Coordinates of C-alpha atoms in Angstrom, one line a residue:
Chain J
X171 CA 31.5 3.2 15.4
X172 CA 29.4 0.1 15.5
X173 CA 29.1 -3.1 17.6
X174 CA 28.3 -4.9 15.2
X175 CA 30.9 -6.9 13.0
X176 CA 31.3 -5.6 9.2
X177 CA 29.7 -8.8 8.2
X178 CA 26.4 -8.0 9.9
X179 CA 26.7 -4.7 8.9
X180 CA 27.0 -5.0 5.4
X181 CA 24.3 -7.9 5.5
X182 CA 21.7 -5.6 7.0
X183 CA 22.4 -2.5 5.4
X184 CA 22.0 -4.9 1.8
X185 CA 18.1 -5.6 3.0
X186 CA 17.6 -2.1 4.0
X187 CA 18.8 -0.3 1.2
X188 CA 17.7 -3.2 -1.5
X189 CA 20.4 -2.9 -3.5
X190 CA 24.5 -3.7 -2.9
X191 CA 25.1 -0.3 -4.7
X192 CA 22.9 1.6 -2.3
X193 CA 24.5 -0.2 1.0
X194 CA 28.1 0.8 -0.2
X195 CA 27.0 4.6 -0.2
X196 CA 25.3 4.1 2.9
X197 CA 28.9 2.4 4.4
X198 CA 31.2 4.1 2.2
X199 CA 32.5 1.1 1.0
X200 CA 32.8 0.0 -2.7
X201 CA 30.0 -2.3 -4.0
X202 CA 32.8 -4.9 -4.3
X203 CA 33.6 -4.5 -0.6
X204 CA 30.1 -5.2 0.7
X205 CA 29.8 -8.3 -1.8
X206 CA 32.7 -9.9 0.0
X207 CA 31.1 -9.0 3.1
X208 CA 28.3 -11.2 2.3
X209 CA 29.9 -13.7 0.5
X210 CA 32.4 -14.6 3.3
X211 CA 29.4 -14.1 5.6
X212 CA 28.0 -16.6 3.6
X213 CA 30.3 -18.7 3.5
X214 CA 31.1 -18.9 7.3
X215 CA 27.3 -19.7 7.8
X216 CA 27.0 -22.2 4.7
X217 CA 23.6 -20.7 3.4
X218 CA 22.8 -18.6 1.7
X219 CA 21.8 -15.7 3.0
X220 CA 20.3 -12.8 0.3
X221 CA 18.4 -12.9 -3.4
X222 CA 20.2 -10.9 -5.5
X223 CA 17.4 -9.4 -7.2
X224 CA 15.9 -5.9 -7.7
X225 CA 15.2 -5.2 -4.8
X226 CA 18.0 -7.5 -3.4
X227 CA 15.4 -10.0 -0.5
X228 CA 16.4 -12.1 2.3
X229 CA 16.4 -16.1 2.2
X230 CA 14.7 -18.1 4.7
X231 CA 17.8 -18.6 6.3
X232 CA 18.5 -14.8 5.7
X233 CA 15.1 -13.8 7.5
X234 CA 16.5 -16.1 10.3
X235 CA 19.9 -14.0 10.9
X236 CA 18.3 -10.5 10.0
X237 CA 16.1 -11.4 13.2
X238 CA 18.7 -11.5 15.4
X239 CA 20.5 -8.6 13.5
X240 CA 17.3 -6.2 14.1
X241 CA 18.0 -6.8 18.0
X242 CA 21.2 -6.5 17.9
X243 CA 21.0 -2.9 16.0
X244 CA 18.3 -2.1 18.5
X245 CA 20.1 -2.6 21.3
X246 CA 23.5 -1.5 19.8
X247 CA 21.7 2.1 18.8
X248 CA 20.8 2.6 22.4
X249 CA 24.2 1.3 24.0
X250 CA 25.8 4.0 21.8
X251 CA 23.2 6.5 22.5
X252 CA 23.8 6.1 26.3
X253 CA 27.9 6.7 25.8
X254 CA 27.1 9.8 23.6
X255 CA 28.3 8.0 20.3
X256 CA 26.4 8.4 17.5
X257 CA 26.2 5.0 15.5
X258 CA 28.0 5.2 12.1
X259 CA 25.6 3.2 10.3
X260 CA 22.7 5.9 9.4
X261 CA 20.1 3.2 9.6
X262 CA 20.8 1.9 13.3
X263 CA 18.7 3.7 14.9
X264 CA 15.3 3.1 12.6
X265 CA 12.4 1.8 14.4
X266 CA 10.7 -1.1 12.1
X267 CA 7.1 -0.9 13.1
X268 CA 4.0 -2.9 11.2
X269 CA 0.7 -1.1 10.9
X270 CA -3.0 -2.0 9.3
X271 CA -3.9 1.4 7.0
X272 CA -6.9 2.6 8.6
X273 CA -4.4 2.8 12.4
X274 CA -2.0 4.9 10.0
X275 CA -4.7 7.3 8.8
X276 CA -6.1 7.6 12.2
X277 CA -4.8 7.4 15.6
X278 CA -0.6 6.4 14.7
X279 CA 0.9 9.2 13.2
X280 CA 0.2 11.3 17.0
X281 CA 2.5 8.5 18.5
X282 CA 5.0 8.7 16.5
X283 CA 5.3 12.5 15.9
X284 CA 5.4 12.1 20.0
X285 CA 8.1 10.2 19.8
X286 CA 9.8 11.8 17.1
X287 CA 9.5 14.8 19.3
X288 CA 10.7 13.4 22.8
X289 CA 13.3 10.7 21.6
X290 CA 14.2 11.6 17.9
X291 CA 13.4 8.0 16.9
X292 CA 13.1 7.0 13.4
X293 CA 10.4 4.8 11.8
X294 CA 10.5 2.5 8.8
X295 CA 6.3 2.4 8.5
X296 CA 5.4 -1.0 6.8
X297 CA 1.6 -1.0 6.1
X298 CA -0.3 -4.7 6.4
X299 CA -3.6 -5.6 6.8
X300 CA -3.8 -6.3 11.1
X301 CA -4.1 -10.1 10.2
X302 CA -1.1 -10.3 8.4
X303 CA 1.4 -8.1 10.0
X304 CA 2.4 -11.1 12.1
X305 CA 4.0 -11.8 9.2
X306 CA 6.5 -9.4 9.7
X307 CA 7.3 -10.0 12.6
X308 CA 7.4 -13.6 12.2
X309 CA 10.1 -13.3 9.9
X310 CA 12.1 -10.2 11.7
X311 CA 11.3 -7.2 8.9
X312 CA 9.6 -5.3 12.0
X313 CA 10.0 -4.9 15.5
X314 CA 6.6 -4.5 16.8
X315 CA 3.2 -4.4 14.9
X316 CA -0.2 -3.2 15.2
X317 CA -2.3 -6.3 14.5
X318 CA -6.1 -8.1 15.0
X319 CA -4.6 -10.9 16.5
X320 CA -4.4 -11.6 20.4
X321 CA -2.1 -14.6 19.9
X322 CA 1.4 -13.9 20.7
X323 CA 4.0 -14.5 17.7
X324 CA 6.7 -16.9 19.4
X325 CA 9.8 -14.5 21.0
X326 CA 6.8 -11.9 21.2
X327 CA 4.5 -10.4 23.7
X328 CA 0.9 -8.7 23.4
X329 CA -0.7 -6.1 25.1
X330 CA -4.5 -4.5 23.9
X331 CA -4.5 -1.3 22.2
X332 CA -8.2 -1.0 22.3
X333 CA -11.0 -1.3 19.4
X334 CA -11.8 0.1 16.1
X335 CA -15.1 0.5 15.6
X336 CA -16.6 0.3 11.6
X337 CA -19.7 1.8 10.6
X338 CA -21.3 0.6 7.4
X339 CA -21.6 4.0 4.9
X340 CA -22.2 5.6 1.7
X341 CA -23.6 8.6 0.4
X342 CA -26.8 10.3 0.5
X343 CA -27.7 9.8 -3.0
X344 CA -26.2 6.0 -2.7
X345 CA -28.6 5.4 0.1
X346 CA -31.5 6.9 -1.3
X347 CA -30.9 5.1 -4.9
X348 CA -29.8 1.5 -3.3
X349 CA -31.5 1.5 0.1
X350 CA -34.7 3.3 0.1
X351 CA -36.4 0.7 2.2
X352 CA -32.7 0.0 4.5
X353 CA -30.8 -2.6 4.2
X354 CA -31.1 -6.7 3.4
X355 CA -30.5 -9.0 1.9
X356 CA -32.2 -8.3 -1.6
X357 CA -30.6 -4.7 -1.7
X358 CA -27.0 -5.7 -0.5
X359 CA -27.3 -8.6 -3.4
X360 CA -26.9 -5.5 -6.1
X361 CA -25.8 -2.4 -4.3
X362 CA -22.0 -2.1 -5.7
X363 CA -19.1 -2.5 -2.0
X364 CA -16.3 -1.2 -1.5
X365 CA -13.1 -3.7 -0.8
X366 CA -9.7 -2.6 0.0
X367 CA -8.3 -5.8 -1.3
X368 CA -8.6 -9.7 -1.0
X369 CA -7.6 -10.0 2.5
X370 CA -10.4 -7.4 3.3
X371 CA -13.1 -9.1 5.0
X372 CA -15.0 -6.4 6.6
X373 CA -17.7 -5.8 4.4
X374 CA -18.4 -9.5 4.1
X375 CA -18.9 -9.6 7.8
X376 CA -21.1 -7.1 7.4
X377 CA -23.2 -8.5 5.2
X378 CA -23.2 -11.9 7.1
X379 CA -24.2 -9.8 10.2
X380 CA -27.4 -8.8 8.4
X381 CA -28.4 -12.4 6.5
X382 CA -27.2 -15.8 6.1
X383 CA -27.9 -15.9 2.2
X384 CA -25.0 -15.9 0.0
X385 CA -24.3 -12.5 -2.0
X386 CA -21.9 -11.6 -4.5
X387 CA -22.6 -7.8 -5.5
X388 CA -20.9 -5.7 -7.4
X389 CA -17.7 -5.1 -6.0
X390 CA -14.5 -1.9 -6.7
X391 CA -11.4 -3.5 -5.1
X392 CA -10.1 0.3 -3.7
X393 CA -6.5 -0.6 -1.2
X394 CA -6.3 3.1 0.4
X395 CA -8.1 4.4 3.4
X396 CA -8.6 7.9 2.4
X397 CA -9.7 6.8 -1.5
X398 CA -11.6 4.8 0.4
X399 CA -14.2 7.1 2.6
X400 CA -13.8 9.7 -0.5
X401 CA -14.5 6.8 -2.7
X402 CA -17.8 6.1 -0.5
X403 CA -18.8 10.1 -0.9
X404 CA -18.4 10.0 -4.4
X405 CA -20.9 7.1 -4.9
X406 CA -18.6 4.3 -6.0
X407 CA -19.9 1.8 -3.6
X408 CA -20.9 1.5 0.1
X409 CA -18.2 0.4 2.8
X410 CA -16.9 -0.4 6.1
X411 CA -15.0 2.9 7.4
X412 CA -13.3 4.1 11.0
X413 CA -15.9 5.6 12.8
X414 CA -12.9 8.5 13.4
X415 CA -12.5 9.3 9.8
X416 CA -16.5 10.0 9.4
X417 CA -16.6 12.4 11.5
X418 CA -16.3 15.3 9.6
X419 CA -18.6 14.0 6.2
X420 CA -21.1 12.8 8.1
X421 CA -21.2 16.7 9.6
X422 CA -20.8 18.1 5.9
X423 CA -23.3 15.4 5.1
X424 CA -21.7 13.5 2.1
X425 CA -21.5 10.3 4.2
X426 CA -24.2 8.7 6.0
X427 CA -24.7 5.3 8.1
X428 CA -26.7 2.8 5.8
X429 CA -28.0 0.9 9.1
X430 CA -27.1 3.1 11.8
X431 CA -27.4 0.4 14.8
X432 CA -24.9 -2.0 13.2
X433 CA -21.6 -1.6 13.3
X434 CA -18.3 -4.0 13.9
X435 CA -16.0 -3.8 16.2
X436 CA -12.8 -4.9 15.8
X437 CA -9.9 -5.5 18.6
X438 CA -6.2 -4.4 17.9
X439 CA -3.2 -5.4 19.9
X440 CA 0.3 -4.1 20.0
X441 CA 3.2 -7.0 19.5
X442 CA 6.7 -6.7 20.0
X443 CA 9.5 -8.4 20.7
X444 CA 10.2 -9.7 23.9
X445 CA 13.4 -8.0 24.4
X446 CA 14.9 -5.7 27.2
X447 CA 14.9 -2.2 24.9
X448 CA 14.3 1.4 25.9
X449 CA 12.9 2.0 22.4
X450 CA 10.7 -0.2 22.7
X451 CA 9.3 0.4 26.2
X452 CA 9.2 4.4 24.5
X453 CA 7.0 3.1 21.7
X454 CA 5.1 0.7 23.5
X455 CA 4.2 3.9 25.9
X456 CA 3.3 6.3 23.8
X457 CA 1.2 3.8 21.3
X458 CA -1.0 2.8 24.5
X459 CA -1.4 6.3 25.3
X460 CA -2.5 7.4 22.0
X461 CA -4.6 4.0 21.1
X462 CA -6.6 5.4 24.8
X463 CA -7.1 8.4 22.9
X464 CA -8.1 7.3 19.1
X465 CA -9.5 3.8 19.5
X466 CA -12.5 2.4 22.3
Chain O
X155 CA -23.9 -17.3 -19.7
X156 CA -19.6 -17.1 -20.8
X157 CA -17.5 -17.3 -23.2
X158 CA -14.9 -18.6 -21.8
X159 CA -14.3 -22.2 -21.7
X160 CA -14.8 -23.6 -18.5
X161 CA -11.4 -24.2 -17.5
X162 CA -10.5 -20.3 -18.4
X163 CA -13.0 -19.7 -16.6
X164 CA -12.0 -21.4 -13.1
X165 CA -7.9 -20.6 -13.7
X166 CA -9.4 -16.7 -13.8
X167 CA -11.5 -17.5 -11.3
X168 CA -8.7 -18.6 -8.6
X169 CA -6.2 -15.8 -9.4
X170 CA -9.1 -13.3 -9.2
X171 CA -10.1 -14.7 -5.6
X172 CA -6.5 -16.3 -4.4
X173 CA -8.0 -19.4 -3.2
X174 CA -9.7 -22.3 -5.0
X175 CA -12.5 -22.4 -2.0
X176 CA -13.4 -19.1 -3.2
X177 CA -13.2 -19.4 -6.7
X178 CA -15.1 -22.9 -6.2
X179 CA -17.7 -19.9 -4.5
X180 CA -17.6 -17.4 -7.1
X181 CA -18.4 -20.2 -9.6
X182 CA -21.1 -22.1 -7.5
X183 CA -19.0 -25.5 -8.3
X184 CA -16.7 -27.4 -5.6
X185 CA -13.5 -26.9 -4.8
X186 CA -12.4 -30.6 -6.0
X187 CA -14.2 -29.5 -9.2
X188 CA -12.2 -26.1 -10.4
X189 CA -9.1 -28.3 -8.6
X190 CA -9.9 -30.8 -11.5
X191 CA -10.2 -27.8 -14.6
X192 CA -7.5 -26.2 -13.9
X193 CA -5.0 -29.4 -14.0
X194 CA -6.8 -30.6 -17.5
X195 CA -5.5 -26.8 -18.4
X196 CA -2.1 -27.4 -17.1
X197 CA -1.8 -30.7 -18.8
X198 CA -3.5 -29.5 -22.1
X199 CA -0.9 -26.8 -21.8
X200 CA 2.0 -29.0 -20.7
X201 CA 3.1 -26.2 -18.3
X202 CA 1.9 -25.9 -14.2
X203 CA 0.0 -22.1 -14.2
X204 CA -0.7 -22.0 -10.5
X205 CA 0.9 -22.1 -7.9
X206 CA -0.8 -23.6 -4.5
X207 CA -0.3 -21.2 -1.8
X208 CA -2.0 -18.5 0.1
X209 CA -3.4 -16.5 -1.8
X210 CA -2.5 -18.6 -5.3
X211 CA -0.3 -17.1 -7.7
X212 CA 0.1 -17.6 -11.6
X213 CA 3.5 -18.8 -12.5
X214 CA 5.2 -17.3 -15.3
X215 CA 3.3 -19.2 -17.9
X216 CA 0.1 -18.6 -15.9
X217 CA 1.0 -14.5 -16.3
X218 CA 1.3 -15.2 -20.1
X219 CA -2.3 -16.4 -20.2
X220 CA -3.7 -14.6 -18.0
X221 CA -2.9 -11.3 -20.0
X222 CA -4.5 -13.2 -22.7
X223 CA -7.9 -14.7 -20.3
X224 CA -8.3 -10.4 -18.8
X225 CA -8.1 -9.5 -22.8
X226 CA -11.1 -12.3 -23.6
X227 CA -12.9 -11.9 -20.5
X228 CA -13.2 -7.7 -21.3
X229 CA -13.9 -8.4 -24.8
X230 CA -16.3 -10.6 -23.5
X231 CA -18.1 -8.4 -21.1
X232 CA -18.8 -6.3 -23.7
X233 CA -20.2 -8.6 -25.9
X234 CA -22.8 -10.1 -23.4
X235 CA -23.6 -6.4 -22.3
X236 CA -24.5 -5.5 -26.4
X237 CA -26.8 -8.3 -26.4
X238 CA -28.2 -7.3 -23.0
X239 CA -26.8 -10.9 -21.1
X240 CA -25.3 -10.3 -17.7
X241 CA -22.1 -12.4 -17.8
X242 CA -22.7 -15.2 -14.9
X243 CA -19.1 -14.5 -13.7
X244 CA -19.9 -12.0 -10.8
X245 CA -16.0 -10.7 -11.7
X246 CA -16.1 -10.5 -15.5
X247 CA -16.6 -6.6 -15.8
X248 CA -13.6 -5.9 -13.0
X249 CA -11.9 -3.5 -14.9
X250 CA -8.2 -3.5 -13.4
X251 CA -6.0 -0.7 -13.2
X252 CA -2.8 0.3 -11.5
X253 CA -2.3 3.8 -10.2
X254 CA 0.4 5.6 -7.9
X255 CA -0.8 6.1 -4.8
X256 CA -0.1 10.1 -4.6
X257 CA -2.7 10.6 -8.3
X258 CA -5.1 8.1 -5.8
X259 CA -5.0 10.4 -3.5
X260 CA -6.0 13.5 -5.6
X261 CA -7.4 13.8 -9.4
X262 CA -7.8 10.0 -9.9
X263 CA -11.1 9.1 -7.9
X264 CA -13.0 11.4 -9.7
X265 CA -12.3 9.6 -13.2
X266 CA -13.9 6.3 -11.6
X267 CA -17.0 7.7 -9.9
X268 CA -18.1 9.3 -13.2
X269 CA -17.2 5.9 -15.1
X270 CA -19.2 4.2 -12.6
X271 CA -22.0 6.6 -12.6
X272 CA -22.3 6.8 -16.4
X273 CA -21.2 3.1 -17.5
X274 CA -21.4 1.1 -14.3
X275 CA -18.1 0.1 -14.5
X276 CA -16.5 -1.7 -11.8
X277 CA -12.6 -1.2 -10.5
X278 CA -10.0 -3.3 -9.5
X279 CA -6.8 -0.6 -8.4
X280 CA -3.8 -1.8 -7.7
X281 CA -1.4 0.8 -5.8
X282 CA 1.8 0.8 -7.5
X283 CA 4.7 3.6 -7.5
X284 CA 4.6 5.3 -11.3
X285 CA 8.1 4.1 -11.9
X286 CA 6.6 0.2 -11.4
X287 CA 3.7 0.1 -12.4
X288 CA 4.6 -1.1 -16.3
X289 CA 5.3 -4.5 -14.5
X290 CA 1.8 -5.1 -13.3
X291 CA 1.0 -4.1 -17.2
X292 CA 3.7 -6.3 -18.6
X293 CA 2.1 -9.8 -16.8
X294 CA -1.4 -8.5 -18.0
X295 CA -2.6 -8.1 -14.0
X296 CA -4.0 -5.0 -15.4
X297 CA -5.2 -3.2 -18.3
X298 CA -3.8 -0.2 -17.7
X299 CA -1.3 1.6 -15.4
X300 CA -1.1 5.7 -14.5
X301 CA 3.0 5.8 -14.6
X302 CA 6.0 7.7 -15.3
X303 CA 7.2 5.6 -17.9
X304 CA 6.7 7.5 -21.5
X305 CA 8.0 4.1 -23.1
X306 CA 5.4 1.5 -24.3
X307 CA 5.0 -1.3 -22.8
X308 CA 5.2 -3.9 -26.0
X309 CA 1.2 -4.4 -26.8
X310 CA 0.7 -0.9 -25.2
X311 CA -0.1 2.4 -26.2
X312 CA 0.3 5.4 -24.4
X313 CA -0.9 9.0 -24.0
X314 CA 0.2 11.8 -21.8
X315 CA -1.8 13.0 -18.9
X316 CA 0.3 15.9 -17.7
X317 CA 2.6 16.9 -14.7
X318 CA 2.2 16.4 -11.7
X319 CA 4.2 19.3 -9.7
X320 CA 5.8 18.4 -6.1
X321 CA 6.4 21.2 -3.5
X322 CA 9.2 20.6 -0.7
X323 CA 7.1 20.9 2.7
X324 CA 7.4 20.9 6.3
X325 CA 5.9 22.5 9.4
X326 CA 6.1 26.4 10.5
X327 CA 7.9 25.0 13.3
X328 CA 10.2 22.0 11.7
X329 CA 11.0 25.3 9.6
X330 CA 11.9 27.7 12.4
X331 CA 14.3 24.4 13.7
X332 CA 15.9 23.1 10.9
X333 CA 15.8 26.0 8.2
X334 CA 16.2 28.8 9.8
X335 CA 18.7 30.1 6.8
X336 CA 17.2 28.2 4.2
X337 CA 17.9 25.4 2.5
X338 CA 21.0 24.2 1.7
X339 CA 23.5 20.8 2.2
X340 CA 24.5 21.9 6.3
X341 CA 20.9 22.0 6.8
X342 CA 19.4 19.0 4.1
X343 CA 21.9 16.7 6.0
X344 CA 21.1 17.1 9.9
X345 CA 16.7 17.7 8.8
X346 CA 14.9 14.6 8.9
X347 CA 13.2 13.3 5.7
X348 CA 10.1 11.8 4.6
X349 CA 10.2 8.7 2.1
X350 CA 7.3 7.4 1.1
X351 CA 9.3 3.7 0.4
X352 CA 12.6 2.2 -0.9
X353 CA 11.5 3.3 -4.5
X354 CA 10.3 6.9 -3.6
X355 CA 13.4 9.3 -5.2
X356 CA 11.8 12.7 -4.9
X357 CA 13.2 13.8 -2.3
X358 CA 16.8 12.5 -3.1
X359 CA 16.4 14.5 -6.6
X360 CA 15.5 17.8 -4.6
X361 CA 18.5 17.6 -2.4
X362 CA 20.3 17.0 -5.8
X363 CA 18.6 19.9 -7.3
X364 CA 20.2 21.8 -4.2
X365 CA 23.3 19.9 -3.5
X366 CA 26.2 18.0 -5.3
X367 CA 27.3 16.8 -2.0
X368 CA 26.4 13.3 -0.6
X369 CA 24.0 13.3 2.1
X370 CA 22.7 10.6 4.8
X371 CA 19.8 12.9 6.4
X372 CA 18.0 10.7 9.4
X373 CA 14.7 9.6 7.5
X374 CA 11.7 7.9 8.0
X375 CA 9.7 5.9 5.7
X376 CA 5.9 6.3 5.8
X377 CA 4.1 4.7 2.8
X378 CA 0.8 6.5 2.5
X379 CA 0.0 9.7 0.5
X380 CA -2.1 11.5 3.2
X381 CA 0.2 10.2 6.2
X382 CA 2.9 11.5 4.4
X383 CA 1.4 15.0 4.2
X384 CA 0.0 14.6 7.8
X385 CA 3.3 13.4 8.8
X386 CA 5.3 16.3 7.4
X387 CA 2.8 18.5 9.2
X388 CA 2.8 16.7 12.8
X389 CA 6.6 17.8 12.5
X390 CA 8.3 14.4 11.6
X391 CA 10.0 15.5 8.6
X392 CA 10.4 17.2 5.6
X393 CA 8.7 16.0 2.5
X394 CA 7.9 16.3 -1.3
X395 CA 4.1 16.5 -1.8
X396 CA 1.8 17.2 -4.5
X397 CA 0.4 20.9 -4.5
X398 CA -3.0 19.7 -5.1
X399 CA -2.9 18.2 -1.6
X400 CA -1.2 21.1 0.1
X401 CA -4.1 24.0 -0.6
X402 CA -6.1 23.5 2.7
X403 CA -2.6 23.0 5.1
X404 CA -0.6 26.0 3.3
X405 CA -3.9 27.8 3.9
X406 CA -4.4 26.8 7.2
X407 CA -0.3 27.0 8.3
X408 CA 0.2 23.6 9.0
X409 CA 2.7 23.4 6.1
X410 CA 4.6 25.7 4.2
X411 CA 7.1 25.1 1.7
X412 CA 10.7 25.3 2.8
X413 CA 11.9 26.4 -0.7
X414 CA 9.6 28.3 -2.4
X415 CA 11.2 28.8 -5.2
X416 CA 11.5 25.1 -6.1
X417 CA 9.7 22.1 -7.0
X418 CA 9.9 19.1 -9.2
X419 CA 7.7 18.0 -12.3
X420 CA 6.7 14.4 -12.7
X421 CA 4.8 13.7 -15.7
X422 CA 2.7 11.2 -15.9
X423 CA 1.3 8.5 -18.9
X424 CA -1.9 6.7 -18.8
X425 CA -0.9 3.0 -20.7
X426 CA -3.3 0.3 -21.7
X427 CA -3.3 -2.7 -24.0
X428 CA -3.7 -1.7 -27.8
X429 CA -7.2 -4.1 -28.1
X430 CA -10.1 -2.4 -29.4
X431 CA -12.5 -1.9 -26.3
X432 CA -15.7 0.3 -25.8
X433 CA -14.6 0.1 -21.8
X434 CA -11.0 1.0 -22.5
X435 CA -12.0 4.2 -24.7
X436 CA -14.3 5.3 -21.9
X437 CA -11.5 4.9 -19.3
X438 CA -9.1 6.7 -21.5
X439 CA -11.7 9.8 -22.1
X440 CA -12.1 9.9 -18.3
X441 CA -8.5 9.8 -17.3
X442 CA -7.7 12.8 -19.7
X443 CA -10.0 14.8 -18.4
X444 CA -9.9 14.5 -14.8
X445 CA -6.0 14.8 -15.4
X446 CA -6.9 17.7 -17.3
X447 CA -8.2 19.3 -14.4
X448 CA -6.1 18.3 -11.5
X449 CA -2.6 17.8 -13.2
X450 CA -0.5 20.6 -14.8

């Protein structure tokens, strides 16, 4: 059974599954049966409310209503759960949560396995970089998000998860070839960094932190945590890294610091929806407890 | 020095850094200044290329020429590099390419360090699922694209890398819970899956490779190679991963396979524009052979 009216139903399942096609299967309803769905949906709101492209993408005014749809599913999900019905819909019960990729390749995956574990949630994982996740939340894709910035989204609330510390690296042979005599601003000028993409500002902040001349070295735009530490060992470039994932190749001695009293701290917060859920306080529990255990 | 007329020059520029400040930057002029090239472009063209937003995007007629301004500005590279000039454009010698995220995460890094190493190239990689990538190729955002499309893109050529193999996985334990007769629909239908995103289908063609029946198994989506195979192995769910990332965990016991008699074969294509360029055959030479040694 669901709470929610066949509307709303087929609405969201549309965005989850991208596709009208894919929403039928989930709702075992024809294709043609969801399409009425939305159109009369449509219709009683006068907007329109979904794209229908590959993948099928909310409006404005669609982002708006799926909002309010995410609560409602949230809270349906656990009204069910607390009569002993199971929701009809298999996607009720998914947990949307925002996260920057270096959280995901370090300290997240323990919470969620946790809660996996204790609560047999389910997690749609959207990766963003922390200062654009708000984003997400903004327009209602997520229900929480890990994220660089302290200022509360509107309908949201904040709470610090800790800090991520980011040592400045590269290989042995890197250093040796591109920073015999350390690091400034002559040898940062042509020593080839590492970027994860054009949001990525670390590495400039880095480099700001050690001169005030304007660089523009060699860069490798690299967007995947892991490619990029490995990338680091294998010469490519120097970067900004999580101190957590160096641990073990700075043991094995294929990564090293390239000025090892500088490093750059930066803050995350957890932000979620201001709403009365069990979920939620479940998440927001067990990401605090393993943010004590991964982060500063 | 370029050879790229100015405005080129600044509409590449803007695309390359998302933001006119930026390009205004990269090209030590003011903003007001590559604001003024590219609408002599526009109106020389009689078509608006750019849209103003954060980051700026081409429109359709800016993807057109762009494919064109990457072919020019490679071509161009090359040139200045035979005659010993350094090209003044700190992003001239980006060479971009698009790659699924799983070949990132094993055989594919090892291609561009020995590029770099031998020819100094530098990257630009785009994360893309194999199945998509062909678009990013299409609106000439790169010059060439690791995908699962044997089809050429028109302008393209392609050659064959190999096969990528994927192994069903999960934890001893996940195992012992939800397998404990094998696999088969009863058991696909209550285990949860892994899915790496909306386009991921692996695991929905193993469960039809098992299964004619139509299943809704609880999932979770978690879109990052090694989170995905740490995922599977914290107990979350099952998964299809590549063998080359399961040696050390099947060795270890963190992950077995819960089929081991099946897997699936992905083959994969390396694609790139059919121009004649020194930087493009040394790409092409690298790719086959680290695909030679860590695909099938």
């Amino acid at each position: 059974m669901s709470l929610l009216n066949p509307q709303l139903a087929a609405f969201a399942a549309v965005l989850d599954e991208g596709s009208f096609d894919a929403a039928a299967q989930r709702l075992s309803l024809t294709p043609s049966a969801v399409s009425q769905r939305i159109k009369a949906l449509e219709d009683r709101l006068g907007q329109v409310l979904i794209l229908r492209r590959s993948p099928c993408e909310a409006t404005p005014a669609g982002k708006r209503l799926l909002r309010s749809v995410q609560q409602l599913r949230l809270l349906e999900a656990e009204t069910l759960q607390a009569f002993h019905v199971d929701a009809d819909d298999a996607g009720a019960a998914l947990a949307s949560l925002a996260v920057n990729a270096d959280s995901l390749a370090t300290w997240f995956l323990a919470a969620l396995a946790d809660l996996h574990e204790q609560h047999q949630l389910l997690f749609d994982v959207r990766v963003e970089d922390q200062d654009h996740s708000t984003d997400l939340l903004r327009d209602g894709s997520v229900l929480g998000a890990i994220t660089a910035i302290a200022q509360p989204v509107q309908g949201c609330v904040v709470k610090k998860l800790g800090v991520m510390r980011y040592l400045p690296i590269a290989s042995p042979a890197f250093v040796k070839r591109h920073f015999p005599r350390g690091v400034d601003a002559a040898s940062l000028a042509k020593a080839p960094m590492l970027v994860f993409n054009r949001k990525d500002e670390l590495q400039w902040r880095f480099i700001h932190s050690v001169t005030r001349a304007r660089l523009a070295p060699p860069m490798h735009y690299l967007p995947s945590s892991t490619a990029f530490v490995e990338g680091a060992a294998l010469g490519l470039g120097w970067a900004m890294a999580p101190e957590s994932m160096l641990e073990k190749p700075f043991a094995e001695g294929t990564l090293q610091s390239i000025a090892p009293k500088r490093w750059l701290d930066v803050p995350l917060y957890w932000q979620h929806w201001a709403i009365r859920s069990e979920t939620l306080s479940w998440v927001t529990a067990a990401l605090l407890q393993a943010a004590r255990q991964g982060l500063r």
